[in-house]
Backbone as numpy.savetxt, mean C-alpha at the origin, in Angstrom:
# Nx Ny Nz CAx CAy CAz Cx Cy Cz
17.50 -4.16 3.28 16.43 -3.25 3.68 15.40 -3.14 2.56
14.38 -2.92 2.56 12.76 -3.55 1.78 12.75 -1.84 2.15
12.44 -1.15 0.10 12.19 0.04 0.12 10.44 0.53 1.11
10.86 1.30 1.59 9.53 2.46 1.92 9.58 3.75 1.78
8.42 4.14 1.88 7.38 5.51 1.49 6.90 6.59 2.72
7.67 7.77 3.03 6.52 8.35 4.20 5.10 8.34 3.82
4.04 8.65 4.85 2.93 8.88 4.40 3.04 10.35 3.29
3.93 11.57 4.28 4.47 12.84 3.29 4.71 12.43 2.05
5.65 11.57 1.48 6.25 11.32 0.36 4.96 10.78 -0.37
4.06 9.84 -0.32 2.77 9.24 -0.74 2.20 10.76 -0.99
1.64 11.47 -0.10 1.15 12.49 -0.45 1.41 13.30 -1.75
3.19 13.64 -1.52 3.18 14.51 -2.91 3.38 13.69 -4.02
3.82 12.16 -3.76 3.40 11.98 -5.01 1.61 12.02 -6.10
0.98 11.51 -5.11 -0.84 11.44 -5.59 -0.87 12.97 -5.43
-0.12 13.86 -5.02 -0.13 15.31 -5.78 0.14 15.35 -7.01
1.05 15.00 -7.29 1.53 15.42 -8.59 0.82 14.59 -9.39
0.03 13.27 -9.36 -0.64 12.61 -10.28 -0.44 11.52 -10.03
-1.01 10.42 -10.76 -1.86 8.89 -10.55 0.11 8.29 -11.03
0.84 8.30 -10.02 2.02 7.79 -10.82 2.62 6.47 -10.14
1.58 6.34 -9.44 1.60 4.98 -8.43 0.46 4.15 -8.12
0.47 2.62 -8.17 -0.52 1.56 -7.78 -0.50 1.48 -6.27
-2.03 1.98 -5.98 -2.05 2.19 -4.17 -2.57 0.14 -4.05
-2.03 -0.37 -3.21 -2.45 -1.53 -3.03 -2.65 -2.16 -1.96
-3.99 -2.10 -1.46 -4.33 -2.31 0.12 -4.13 -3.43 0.38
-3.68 -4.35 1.79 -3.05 -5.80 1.60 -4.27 -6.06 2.94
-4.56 -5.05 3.96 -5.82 -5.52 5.04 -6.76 -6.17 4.57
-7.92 -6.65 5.35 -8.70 -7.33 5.30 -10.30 -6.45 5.28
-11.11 -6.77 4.04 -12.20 -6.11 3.45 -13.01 -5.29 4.47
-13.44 -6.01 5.80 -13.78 -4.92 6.55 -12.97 -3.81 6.98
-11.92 -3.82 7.17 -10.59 -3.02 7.58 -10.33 -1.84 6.42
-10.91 -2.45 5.60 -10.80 -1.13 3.99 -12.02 -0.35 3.86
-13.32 -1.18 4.09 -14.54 -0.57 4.09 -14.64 0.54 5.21
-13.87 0.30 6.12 -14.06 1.11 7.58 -13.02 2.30 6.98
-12.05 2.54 6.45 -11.13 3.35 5.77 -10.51 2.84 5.08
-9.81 4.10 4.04 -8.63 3.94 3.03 -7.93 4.99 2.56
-7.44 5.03 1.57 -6.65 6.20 0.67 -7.58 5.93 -0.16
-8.36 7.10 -1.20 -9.45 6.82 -2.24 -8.14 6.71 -3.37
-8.79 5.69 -4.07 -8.17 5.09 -5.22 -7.24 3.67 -5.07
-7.42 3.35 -3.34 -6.28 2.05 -3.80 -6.94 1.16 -4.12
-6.77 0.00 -4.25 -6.74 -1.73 -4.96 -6.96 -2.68 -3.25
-7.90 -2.80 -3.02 -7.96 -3.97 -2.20 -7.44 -5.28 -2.53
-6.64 -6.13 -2.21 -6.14 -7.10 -2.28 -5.75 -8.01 -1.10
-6.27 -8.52 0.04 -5.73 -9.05 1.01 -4.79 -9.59 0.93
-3.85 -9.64 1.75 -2.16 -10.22 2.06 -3.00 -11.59 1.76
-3.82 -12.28 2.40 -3.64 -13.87 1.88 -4.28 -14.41 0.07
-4.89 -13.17 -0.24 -5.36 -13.26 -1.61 -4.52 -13.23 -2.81
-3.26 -12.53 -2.29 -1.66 -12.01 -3.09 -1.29 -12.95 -4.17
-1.18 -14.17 -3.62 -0.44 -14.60 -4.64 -1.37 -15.47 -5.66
-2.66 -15.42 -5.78 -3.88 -15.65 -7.16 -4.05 -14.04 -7.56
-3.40 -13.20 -6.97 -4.05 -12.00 -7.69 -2.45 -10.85 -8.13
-1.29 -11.92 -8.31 -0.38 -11.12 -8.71 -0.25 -10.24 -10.00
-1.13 -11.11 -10.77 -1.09 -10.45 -12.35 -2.04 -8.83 -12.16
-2.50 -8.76 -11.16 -3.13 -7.60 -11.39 -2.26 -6.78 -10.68
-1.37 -6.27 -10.58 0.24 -5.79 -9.93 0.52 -4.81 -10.97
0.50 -3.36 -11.23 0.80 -2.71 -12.51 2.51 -3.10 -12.40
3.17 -3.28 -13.44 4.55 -3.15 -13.88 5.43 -2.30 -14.31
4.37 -1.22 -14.34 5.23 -0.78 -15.74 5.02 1.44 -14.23
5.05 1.49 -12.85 5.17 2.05 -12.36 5.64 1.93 -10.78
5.15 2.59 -9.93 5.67 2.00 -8.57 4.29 1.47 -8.10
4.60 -0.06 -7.38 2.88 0.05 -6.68 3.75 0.54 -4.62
2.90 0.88 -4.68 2.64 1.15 -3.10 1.81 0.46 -2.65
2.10 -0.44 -1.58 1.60 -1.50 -0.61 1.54 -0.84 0.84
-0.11 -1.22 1.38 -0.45 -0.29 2.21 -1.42 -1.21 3.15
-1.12 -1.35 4.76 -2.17 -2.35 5.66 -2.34 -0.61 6.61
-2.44 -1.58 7.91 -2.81 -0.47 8.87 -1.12 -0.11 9.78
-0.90 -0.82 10.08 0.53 0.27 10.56 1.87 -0.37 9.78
1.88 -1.12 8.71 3.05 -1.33 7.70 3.36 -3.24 8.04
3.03 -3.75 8.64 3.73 -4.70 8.48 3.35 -6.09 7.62
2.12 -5.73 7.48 1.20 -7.16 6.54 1.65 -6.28 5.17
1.92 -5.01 5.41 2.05 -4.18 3.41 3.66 -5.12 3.60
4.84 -4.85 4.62 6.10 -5.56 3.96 6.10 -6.91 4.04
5.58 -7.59 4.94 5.38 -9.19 4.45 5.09 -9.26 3.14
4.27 -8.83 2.43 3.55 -8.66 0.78 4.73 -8.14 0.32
5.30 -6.64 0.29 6.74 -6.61 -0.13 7.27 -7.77 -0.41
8.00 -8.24 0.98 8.90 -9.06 0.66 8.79 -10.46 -0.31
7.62 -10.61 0.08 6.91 -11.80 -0.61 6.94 -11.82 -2.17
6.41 -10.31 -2.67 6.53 -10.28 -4.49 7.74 -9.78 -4.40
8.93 -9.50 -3.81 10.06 -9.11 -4.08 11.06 -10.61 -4.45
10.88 -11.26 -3.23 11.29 -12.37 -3.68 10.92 -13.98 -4.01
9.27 -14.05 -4.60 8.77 -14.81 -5.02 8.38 -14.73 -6.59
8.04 -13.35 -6.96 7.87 -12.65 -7.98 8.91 -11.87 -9.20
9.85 -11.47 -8.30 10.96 -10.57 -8.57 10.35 -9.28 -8.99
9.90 -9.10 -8.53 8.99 -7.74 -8.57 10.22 -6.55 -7.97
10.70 -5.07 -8.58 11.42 -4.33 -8.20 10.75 -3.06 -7.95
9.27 -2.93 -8.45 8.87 -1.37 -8.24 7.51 -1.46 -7.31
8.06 -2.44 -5.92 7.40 -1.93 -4.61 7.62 -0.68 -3.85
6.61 -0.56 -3.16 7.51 0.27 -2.07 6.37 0.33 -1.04
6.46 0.37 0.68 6.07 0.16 2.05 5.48 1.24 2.09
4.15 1.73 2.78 3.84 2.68 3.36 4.22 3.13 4.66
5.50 3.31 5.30 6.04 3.14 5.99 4.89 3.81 7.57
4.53 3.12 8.71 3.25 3.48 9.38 1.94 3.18 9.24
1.64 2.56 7.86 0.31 2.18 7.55 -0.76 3.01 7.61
-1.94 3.03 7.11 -3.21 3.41 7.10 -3.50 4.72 8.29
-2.44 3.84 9.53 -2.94 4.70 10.70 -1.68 6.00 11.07
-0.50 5.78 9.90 0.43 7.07 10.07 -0.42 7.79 8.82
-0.77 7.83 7.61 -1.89 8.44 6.68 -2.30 8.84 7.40
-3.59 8.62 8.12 -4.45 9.36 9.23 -3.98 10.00 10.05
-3.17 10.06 10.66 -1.90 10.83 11.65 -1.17 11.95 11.05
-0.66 11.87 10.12 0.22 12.91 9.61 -0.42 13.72 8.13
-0.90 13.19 7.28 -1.49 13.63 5.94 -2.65 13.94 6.06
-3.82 12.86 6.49 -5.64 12.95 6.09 -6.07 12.18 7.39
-6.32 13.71 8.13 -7.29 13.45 9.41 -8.88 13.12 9.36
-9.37 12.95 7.78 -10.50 12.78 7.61 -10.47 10.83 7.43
-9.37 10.31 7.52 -9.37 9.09 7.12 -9.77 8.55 8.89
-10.16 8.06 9.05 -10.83 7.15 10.26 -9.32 6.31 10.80
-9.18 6.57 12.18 -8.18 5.87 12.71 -8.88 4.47 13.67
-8.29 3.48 13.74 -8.76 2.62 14.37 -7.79 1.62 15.05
């Protein structure tokens, strides 16, 4: 099982402070149209020329529109990378907008 995140749990953490890499894996129009302010655009097919920019040294949180291009990317730096401090936005972009921040644009 490939760790995940409620949108709730995301919340209190960016409550309590910057203690996570938000890392958007959708596609540039899909981010411009909404996001979480502060994540990292990175498209799922851009991933693997842009792994070094991956913080290490906290959790990143990987984030599309309803979760499944964020765990393909999971799984992908989990076991191409060995990367251990992922974690799924479990619902994507469009459970954020649903349950946490009704100001975020659903689509």
């Amino acid at each position: 099982m490939l760790p995940e995140l409620t949108p709730e749990a995301l919340q209190t953490r960016l409550q309590e402070g910057p203690a996570a890499q938000l890392v958007d894996v959708r596609q540039p129009e899909e981010y411009d149209f909404c996001r979480i302010e502060g994540s990292l655009l990175i498209p799922l097919g851009d991933l693997p020329g842009r792994v070094a920019e991956l913080a290490t040294d906290k959790p990143v949180v990987l984030i599309c529109h309803h979760g499944v291009r964020s765990m393909q990317a999971l799984a992908y730096l989990q076991h191409r990378h060995g990367l251990t401090n992922l974690l799924n936005l479990r619902g994507g972009i469009h459970a954020w907008s649903l349950r946490v921040d009704p100001s975020v644009p659903v689509y």
